Amino acid sequence: MNIISQQLKGLEVLPLDVLLELITFLPVFDALSLVSTSQKLHTLRSNRSFWHILIQTLRRSSVPLACPLHAELTQNLEILTLRTLQRQQTILSPSPSPIRVRNYLGYLRGVESISTISGTHLYLTCDLKDGMARCWDLTNGNALAEIYVGRNILAKSTLSTEKGKFLICLLVAETTREFVATSVVVLCLDYLTSIDNSVPDSYSNVHLSILHRSALDATYPAMYPSCAMNEQGLVVIAKMATFIHLIAINLNTGLKAILETDLTEMEVDFVDLSFRGQDLIITTSSTRSSGMYTCSRDNLPYSSDPNVTTYRQHLNLLPFSVNIPFSATVLSYERCGFYPSGGRTSNGSIGTITEMPSKNSFATTTHYAITYEKQGTEHYTECCFWHLDAPHAGEVTPTEPVHQCRLPGLQFFEVPCAGSESGAWGAFVCDVDLDIDVDVDDFGHDFEVDVDVSNITAASAVRDAETDDSKAEIFLVHYDVFTRTSSVHRPLLPESLPGSCDWREVSSRSWVNNIKSIEFDERLGILYLMVDGLEGGMLCGLEFI
């Protein structure tokens, strides 16, 4: 005890600037514990520089602050730090409990979710009746801007490019009866925030505009299952016909490239796209074989001849030979929202040395079928985190997951995994009571015949085989890219949603089976849910802080 007292006295006599420099080396919780050990050290809590250091420590740890992005500079730093820590403690608990559940916009007939805008109370929807995309202020339920995009959104990709600007690539059809996209639309949301303490979360100059719109060939048997967009202004669309093609559009130059591959519709049931930096990752799924490929930046139209507007090119996709460390059939790979776009970097002045995540880091939710000799076939879903080294020309590069996290059930693939701003979280809806023994060859999706079927993967078809017996649950998965560890969290869900009457005569929490979309705003600690009901859809939020 005397030794500890002597060490504390040694700290107390240090000059303030030296003491603050030492605190930069400590995790936030350790810094707070230190200043509570003596009365003299406790006086640091009244020093603004102390809280500024803790805020910077949180930022270096890729932890978004618990406030809207635009309000960081106007916050009381002590309150902001403690609120951020409270949020982290809550959502990292095994069963996070929301402090309130809200129905933001009442009943919405024929309205689909497009996206939340992370760190704000803005939310984008599409009206199936008139095809208008609308931006809502969820603090008051007012529509701030609208623009026509199309009545049926079949695929989307979102990108937050800078503060006050948000981009969404949409593959749309003109009517809800069409299941083949007829246009690609790049929608831009611009917004400014009013820094007014009397109106803390007000928005002004909210504007929706179309950056790009072009027609897609919807001639049978064409299908457009997915799209992707990156910060360099490149949009890529997957086209499934007799062969699988990639349509790449440079938004900055207008150059369009048709990249033809050797993959055929006989080999592939579904194609998903995702950018890692300037390279494109392509995942293919079917009941027979699923795989991963890369398209390097050299084959994409980042630079162009000003005299050329469109060109065709045959593309030899470079495959990854995926090593799964057990005997299983991979039915599908689906992209999910893990991994930050940036990362923590070295900073000698504060004594922090960390690694930047590789641009080839990639995450999928993977559906497996594993057959046992006596027990039959088991189906389950894992979050797989990959490090995909670039394949050498003409070679197959072996790869395997650097980390795997098994979900407590089979994911509802109709409700895609939603990521978070930092890339550390994924939100899933899973069936935790699935027990089926089926022939996986009975499932899949034939785009030529079953174009009116909502299932686009073998995984969703398997899940639908026992809809009556399913038990849906929501899970939050946290992944630390630096330590390669993960944890699964099961939020405590309300028995019913505010203002709802559709589920009064059925079992408690049956509304979970009717979730159409799920999104997690890590910064504000809100889990957004678009839920179907008899009287229309509802946009609800589970607020954890």
XYZ file of C-alpha atoms in Angstrom, residues 10-507:
498
model
C 5.180 10.738 -7.782
C 2.446 11.342 -10.363
C 0.943 14.229 -8.402
C 4.153 16.248 -8.468
C 4.567 15.957 -12.227
C 3.982 19.111 -14.283
C 0.544 19.260 -15.909
C 1.828 18.964 -19.474
C 3.860 15.849 -18.602
C 0.877 14.267 -16.841
C -1.384 14.933 -19.811
C 1.247 13.453 -22.105
C 1.258 10.266 -20.017
C -2.530 10.028 -20.237
C -2.330 9.895 -24.023
C -0.795 6.422 -23.626
C -3.727 5.068 -21.581
C -7.024 3.537 -22.695
C -9.967 5.758 -21.809
C -11.227 3.616 -18.934
C -7.717 3.442 -17.411
C -7.345 7.213 -17.677
C -10.638 7.726 -15.849
C -9.621 5.227 -13.187
C -6.301 7.007 -12.702
C -7.821 10.435 -12.063
C -10.166 8.943 -9.463
C -7.309 7.633 -7.283
C -6.486 10.904 -5.534
C -7.994 14.316 -4.944
C -5.212 16.131 -6.795
C -5.421 13.894 -9.865
C -9.202 14.263 -9.777
C -8.802 17.951 -10.578
C -7.771 16.906 -14.089
C -11.454 16.223 -14.795
C -12.038 19.966 -14.817
C -9.307 20.465 -17.430
C -10.660 20.601 -20.998
C -7.377 19.238 -22.353
C -7.928 16.021 -20.363
C -11.263 15.356 -22.079
C -9.859 16.380 -25.444
C -7.170 13.685 -25.036
C -9.821 11.057 -24.220
C -11.836 12.056 -27.283
C -8.749 11.652 -29.466
C -8.061 8.239 -27.886
C -11.569 7.101 -28.792
C -11.108 8.307 -32.361
C -7.799 6.464 -32.703
C -9.622 3.337 -31.554
C -12.139 3.719 -34.433
C -14.960 4.273 -31.937
C -17.496 6.782 -33.325
C -18.511 9.448 -30.827
C -22.047 9.250 -29.455
C -23.406 12.316 -31.202
C -24.400 13.350 -34.713
C -21.357 13.768 -36.931
C -21.984 17.479 -37.446
C -22.245 18.177 -33.687
C -18.845 16.902 -32.543
C -17.294 20.377 -32.293
C -20.202 21.842 -30.310
C -20.468 19.162 -27.604
C -19.424 19.304 -23.965
C -16.387 17.006 -24.147
C -16.909 15.425 -20.733
C -20.547 14.571 -21.446
C -19.649 13.319 -24.935
C -16.895 11.043 -23.604
C -19.045 9.536 -20.855
C -21.999 9.118 -23.208
C -19.802 7.299 -25.742
C -18.469 4.975 -23.030
C -22.003 4.320 -21.788
C -23.068 3.391 -25.325
C -20.108 1.052 -25.758
C -20.811 -0.679 -22.453
C -24.476 -1.104 -23.386
C -24.137 -2.471 -26.901
C -21.164 -4.683 -25.986
C -23.128 -6.413 -23.232
C -24.398 -9.943 -24.042
C -28.009 -8.716 -24.218
C -28.146 -4.964 -24.931
C -31.344 -3.444 -23.596
C -32.853 -0.456 -25.452
C -33.921 2.408 -23.206
C -36.792 3.275 -25.570
C -38.529 1.981 -28.694
C -39.948 4.510 -31.151
C -42.265 4.443 -34.135
C -40.965 7.381 -36.138
C -43.370 7.868 -39.040
C -46.543 5.977 -38.125
C -47.960 3.594 -40.707
C -46.446 3.806 -44.186
C -48.357 2.070 -46.951
C -46.257 0.886 -49.868
C -43.017 2.408 -48.583
C -39.630 0.683 -48.713
C -36.476 1.555 -46.811
C -33.484 2.872 -48.744
C -30.989 3.830 -46.038
C -30.317 5.653 -42.826
C -27.683 8.413 -42.908
C -25.228 7.429 -40.181
C -24.768 9.961 -37.416
C -27.883 11.943 -38.339
C -31.625 11.610 -37.824
C -32.180 11.570 -41.583
C -33.716 8.523 -43.277
C -34.345 7.724 -46.955
C -37.374 5.799 -48.209
C -38.958 4.993 -51.575
C -42.714 5.159 -52.173
C -43.888 2.246 -54.315
C -46.985 4.156 -55.407
C -45.318 7.165 -57.031
C -41.643 6.103 -57.180
C -40.491 9.090 -55.119
C -37.394 8.841 -52.924
C -37.945 10.917 -49.777
C -35.603 12.141 -47.087
C -37.243 12.272 -43.648
C -36.243 14.116 -40.506
C -37.040 11.505 -37.854
C -36.997 14.064 -35.045
C -40.272 15.532 -36.272
C -41.514 13.197 -39.020
C -41.223 15.804 -41.774
C -40.215 15.007 -45.359
C -37.393 17.411 -46.252
C -36.770 16.520 -49.914
C -38.001 14.168 -52.612
C -37.147 13.091 -56.154
C -38.341 10.423 -58.564
C -36.190 7.263 -58.776
C -38.551 4.373 -59.669
C -41.235 2.255 -58.049
C -39.299 -0.931 -57.371
C -35.784 -0.962 -55.906
C -34.181 -4.320 -56.626
C -30.600 -3.703 -55.427
C -28.621 -0.885 -53.838
C -25.166 0.183 -52.708
C -24.482 3.127 -50.391
C -21.449 5.350 -49.881
C -20.813 8.159 -47.413
C -18.227 10.289 -49.213
C -17.857 13.289 -46.916
C -19.630 15.172 -44.166
C -22.941 16.417 -45.528
C -22.986 14.186 -48.651
C -24.331 10.663 -49.149
C -24.508 8.593 -52.355
C -26.772 5.646 -53.176
C -26.626 3.487 -56.290
C -30.027 1.942 -57.062
C -31.097 -0.699 -59.557
C -34.765 0.042 -60.159
C -37.763 -1.093 -62.164
C -40.607 1.197 -63.141
C -43.376 -0.944 -61.599
C -43.640 -3.287 -58.642
C -44.679 -6.076 -61.043
C -41.273 -6.019 -62.733
C -38.477 -8.122 -61.286
C -35.783 -7.072 -63.741
C -34.080 -3.707 -63.271
C -34.613 -1.301 -66.138
C -32.426 1.579 -64.880
C -29.402 2.329 -62.775
C -29.786 5.488 -60.693
C -27.117 7.202 -58.582
C -28.853 9.349 -55.994
C -27.041 12.099 -54.074
C -28.209 13.523 -50.745
C -26.694 16.872 -49.734
C -27.500 18.305 -46.334
C -26.292 20.980 -43.963
C -26.885 21.010 -40.227
C -27.952 23.993 -38.225
C -25.647 24.586 -35.269
C -28.320 25.923 -32.945
C -28.387 24.902 -29.286
C -32.108 25.680 -29.091
C -32.768 23.231 -31.953
C -30.051 20.581 -31.431
C -30.756 18.301 -34.402
C -32.121 20.553 -37.134
C -31.240 20.260 -40.818
C -31.279 22.825 -43.578
C -30.608 22.873 -47.309
C -31.456 19.184 -47.641
C -31.378 18.374 -51.334
C -31.808 15.179 -53.365
C -30.403 15.031 -56.889
C -29.718 12.428 -59.568
C -26.018 12.196 -60.431
C -26.537 9.504 -63.033
C -29.383 7.644 -64.674
C -29.094 5.210 -67.555
C -31.202 2.423 -68.985
C -30.438 -1.256 -68.573
C -31.291 -3.897 -71.147
C -34.145 -5.849 -69.581
C -34.499 -8.250 -72.519
C -35.046 -11.833 -71.350
C -33.062 -13.568 -69.864
C -31.142 -10.584 -68.418
C -31.105 -10.056 -64.634
C -29.213 -7.502 -62.553
C -28.780 -8.924 -59.034
C -26.292 -6.481 -57.473
C -24.249 -3.293 -57.771
C -21.319 -1.636 -56.018
C -19.843 1.853 -55.844
C -16.577 3.299 -54.532
C -15.087 6.673 -53.589
C -13.332 7.022 -56.955
C -16.733 7.424 -58.637
C -16.926 3.955 -60.180
C -20.226 2.074 -60.342
C -20.271 -1.617 -61.297
C -23.409 -3.643 -62.055
C -23.591 -7.423 -62.353
C -25.571 -8.663 -65.364
C -26.707 -12.277 -65.498
C -27.731 -13.620 -68.911
C -26.256 -16.537 -70.852
C -22.902 -15.312 -69.528
C -22.127 -13.140 -66.517
C -21.085 -9.596 -67.489
C -19.974 -6.599 -65.462
C -21.092 -3.103 -66.485
C -18.681 -0.471 -65.134
C -19.527 3.250 -65.291
C -17.143 6.043 -64.352
C -19.323 8.841 -62.939
C -16.530 11.396 -63.348
C -15.814 10.812 -67.049
C -18.976 9.080 -68.260
C -16.929 6.173 -69.632
C -18.811 2.873 -69.753
C -17.111 -0.527 -69.970
C -18.749 -3.907 -70.647
C -16.575 -6.595 -69.056
C -17.412 -10.068 -70.358
C -16.549 -13.123 -68.255
C -16.475 -16.878 -68.825
C -18.978 -17.527 -66.002
C -22.357 -18.782 -67.226
C -25.846 -18.859 -65.786
C -25.536 -22.653 -65.613
C -22.735 -22.250 -63.056
C -24.064 -19.339 -61.029
C -27.386 -18.600 -59.313
C -26.411 -15.271 -57.793
C -23.610 -12.695 -58.096
C -22.635 -10.174 -55.433
C -20.188 -7.272 -55.816
C -18.093 -5.329 -53.338
C -15.147 -2.948 -53.643
C -11.961 -3.309 -51.651
C -10.204 -0.053 -52.455
C -10.090 0.179 -56.262
C -10.277 -3.588 -56.803
C -13.589 -5.375 -57.221
C -14.465 -8.569 -55.342
C -17.067 -10.824 -57.005
C -18.769 -13.618 -55.061
C -20.863 -16.224 -56.848
C -23.372 -18.599 -55.291
C -25.166 -21.755 -56.347
C -26.169 -25.117 -54.915
C -23.352 -26.720 -56.892
C -20.366 -24.481 -56.230
C -19.759 -21.017 -54.862
C -16.651 -18.941 -55.277
C -14.789 -15.660 -54.996
C -13.027 -13.738 -57.739
C -11.215 -10.451 -58.056
C -11.227 -7.885 -60.826
C -8.148 -5.706 -60.511
C -8.227 -1.946 -60.952
C -6.278 -2.320 -64.206
C -9.371 -3.823 -65.846
C -11.741 -1.111 -64.620
C -12.318 2.264 -66.365
C -10.603 4.598 -63.902
C -8.819 6.460 -66.696
C -10.017 6.950 -70.226
C -9.402 8.271 -73.680
C -11.594 11.393 -74.064
C -12.592 10.165 -77.523
C -13.951 6.845 -76.179
C -17.301 6.673 -74.372
C -17.983 2.906 -74.395
C -15.868 -0.175 -74.896
C -16.064 -3.958 -74.496
C -13.396 -6.149 -72.982
C -13.125 -9.849 -72.229
C -12.214 -10.317 -68.599
C -10.421 -13.334 -67.165
C -11.561 -13.315 -63.544
C -8.824 -14.303 -61.095
C -10.284 -16.901 -58.729
C -9.554 -17.595 -55.089
C -9.376 -21.236 -54.070
C -11.311 -21.065 -50.808
C -10.140 -23.464 -48.127
C -12.906 -24.202 -45.631
C -11.372 -26.073 -42.677
C -14.144 -28.682 -42.501
C -16.230 -30.786 -44.827
C -19.186 -28.714 -45.987
C -20.983 -27.512 -49.087
C -20.875 -23.733 -49.463
C -24.296 -22.714 -50.743
C -23.782 -18.959 -50.872
C -21.549 -16.029 -50.062
C -23.246 -12.708 -49.297
C -21.412 -9.447 -48.629
C -21.850 -7.899 -45.207
C -20.918 -4.579 -43.754
C -17.822 -5.259 -41.685
C -14.396 -3.600 -41.947
C -13.847 0.159 -41.751
C -12.956 2.041 -44.893
C -10.067 3.662 -43.029
C -8.266 2.497 -39.932
C -5.956 3.342 -37.109
C -2.510 4.563 -38.067
C 0.826 5.109 -36.379
C 1.349 8.313 -34.456
C 4.679 8.650 -32.727
C 3.674 11.774 -30.813
C 1.053 9.875 -28.847
C 2.850 6.551 -28.628
C 0.275 4.580 -30.579
C 1.442 2.083 -33.186
C -1.280 0.077 -34.899
C -1.719 -1.472 -38.296
C -3.960 -0.329 -41.118
C -6.426 -2.996 -42.273
C -5.479 -4.317 -45.685
C -7.481 -3.105 -48.641
C -7.977 -6.805 -49.391
C -9.789 -7.437 -46.111
C -13.246 -8.685 -46.913
C -16.234 -10.071 -45.024
C -19.093 -12.342 -46.049
C -21.963 -14.157 -44.475
C -21.597 -17.713 -45.669
C -24.311 -20.354 -45.716
C -23.142 -23.933 -45.253
C -24.774 -27.309 -45.641
C -22.942 -30.132 -43.895
C -24.182 -33.684 -44.248
C -23.768 -36.259 -41.497
C -24.026 -39.987 -42.080
C -26.881 -40.526 -39.614
C -28.165 -37.102 -38.529
C -28.916 -35.783 -42.020
C -28.063 -32.307 -43.290
C -27.410 -29.305 -41.081
C -27.684 -25.730 -42.386
C -26.115 -22.743 -40.681
C -24.589 -19.330 -41.311
C -21.186 -17.918 -40.392
C -19.611 -14.499 -40.617
C -16.332 -15.136 -42.427
C -13.532 -12.581 -42.441
C -10.993 -12.950 -45.226
C -7.649 -11.557 -46.217
C -7.581 -11.922 -49.973
C -4.084 -11.590 -51.375
C -4.198 -10.497 -54.996
C -3.991 -13.561 -57.269
C -1.076 -13.765 -59.668
C -1.930 -13.659 -63.346
C -3.195 -17.007 -64.559
C -2.985 -18.616 -61.126
C -5.491 -19.775 -58.527
C -4.612 -18.304 -55.140
C -5.589 -20.377 -52.102
C -7.201 -18.505 -49.231
C -9.090 -19.248 -46.049
C -10.937 -17.188 -43.460
C -8.738 -15.416 -40.931
C -11.682 -15.540 -38.521
C -15.081 -17.226 -38.456
C -18.034 -16.440 -36.222
C -20.956 -18.842 -36.295
C -24.346 -17.180 -35.965
C -26.832 -18.737 -33.524
C -29.178 -19.524 -36.413
C -29.683 -19.418 -40.159
C -29.652 -15.865 -41.491
C -32.752 -14.489 -43.199
C -30.980 -13.580 -46.435
C -34.015 -11.562 -47.547
C -32.923 -9.089 -44.824
C -29.282 -8.344 -45.730
C -26.683 -7.821 -43.035
C -26.278 -4.142 -42.211
C -22.892 -2.700 -41.280
C -21.999 0.304 -39.147
C -19.990 3.476 -39.661
C -16.798 2.061 -38.127
C -17.199 -1.263 -39.922
C -17.008 -3.096 -36.586
C -20.664 -4.153 -36.375
C -23.064 -6.263 -38.370
C -26.811 -6.577 -37.695
C -28.537 -9.848 -38.609
C -31.996 -11.391 -38.484
C -31.699 -15.150 -37.955
C -33.971 -18.158 -37.577
C -32.852 -19.800 -34.332
C -35.349 -22.665 -34.446
C -34.621 -24.198 -37.841
C -34.350 -27.972 -38.060
C -34.597 -29.295 -41.591
C -33.080 -32.106 -43.531
C -33.349 -31.307 -47.221
C -31.569 -32.003 -50.460
C -29.688 -28.796 -51.223
C -30.031 -29.471 -54.946
C -33.762 -28.789 -54.595
C -33.044 -25.148 -53.883
C -31.538 -22.251 -55.712
C -32.882 -19.707 -58.110
C -33.545 -20.129 -61.794
C -33.647 -16.537 -63.045
C -35.091 -17.628 -66.372
C -38.211 -19.184 -64.862
C -38.800 -18.028 -61.316
C -38.436 -14.290 -61.763
C -41.437 -13.667 -59.499
C -39.867 -15.475 -56.532
C -38.311 -13.325 -53.830
C -35.685 -15.908 -52.913
C -32.435 -15.338 -54.719
C -30.197 -17.760 -52.870
C -30.281 -21.360 -51.804
C -29.972 -20.157 -48.212
C -33.216 -18.189 -48.273
C -35.024 -21.029 -50.018
C -33.978 -23.456 -47.314
C -35.155 -21.062 -44.631
C -38.501 -20.595 -46.358
C -39.082 -24.346 -46.344
C -40.152 -24.042 -42.695
C -41.525 -20.535 -42.352
C -44.337 -21.734 -40.081
C -41.869 -23.133 -37.545
C -39.299 -20.362 -37.717
C -38.329 -18.264 -34.728
C -36.676 -15.007 -35.713
C -34.176 -13.201 -33.537
C -31.948 -10.150 -34.028
C -28.223 -10.397 -33.424
C -25.444 -7.817 -33.373
C -21.990 -9.153 -34.224
C -18.934 -7.146 -33.202
C -15.587 -7.789 -34.924
C -12.222 -6.277 -34.062
C -10.132 -6.316 -37.234
C -6.920 -5.721 -35.291
C -7.230 -8.576 -32.758
C -9.335 -10.769 -35.118
C -11.855 -11.560 -32.408
C -15.634 -11.346 -32.474
C -18.599 -11.446 -30.135
C -22.317 -12.016 -30.657
C -24.906 -9.878 -28.851
C -28.651 -10.535 -28.647
C -30.645 -7.337 -27.982
C -33.618 -7.570 -25.651
C -36.653 -7.025 -27.886
C -40.018 -5.565 -26.872
C -43.095 -7.770 -26.917
C -44.764 -5.371 -29.345
C -43.935 -2.195 -31.245
C -45.312 1.216 -30.274
C -48.583 2.044 -31.999
C -48.959 -1.410 -33.550
C -52.126 -3.457 -33.381
C -51.374 -6.053 -36.064
C -49.866 -8.608 -33.695
C -52.353 -8.526 -30.793
C -53.821 -11.941 -31.507
C -50.564 -13.779 -32.188
C -47.573 -14.840 -30.151
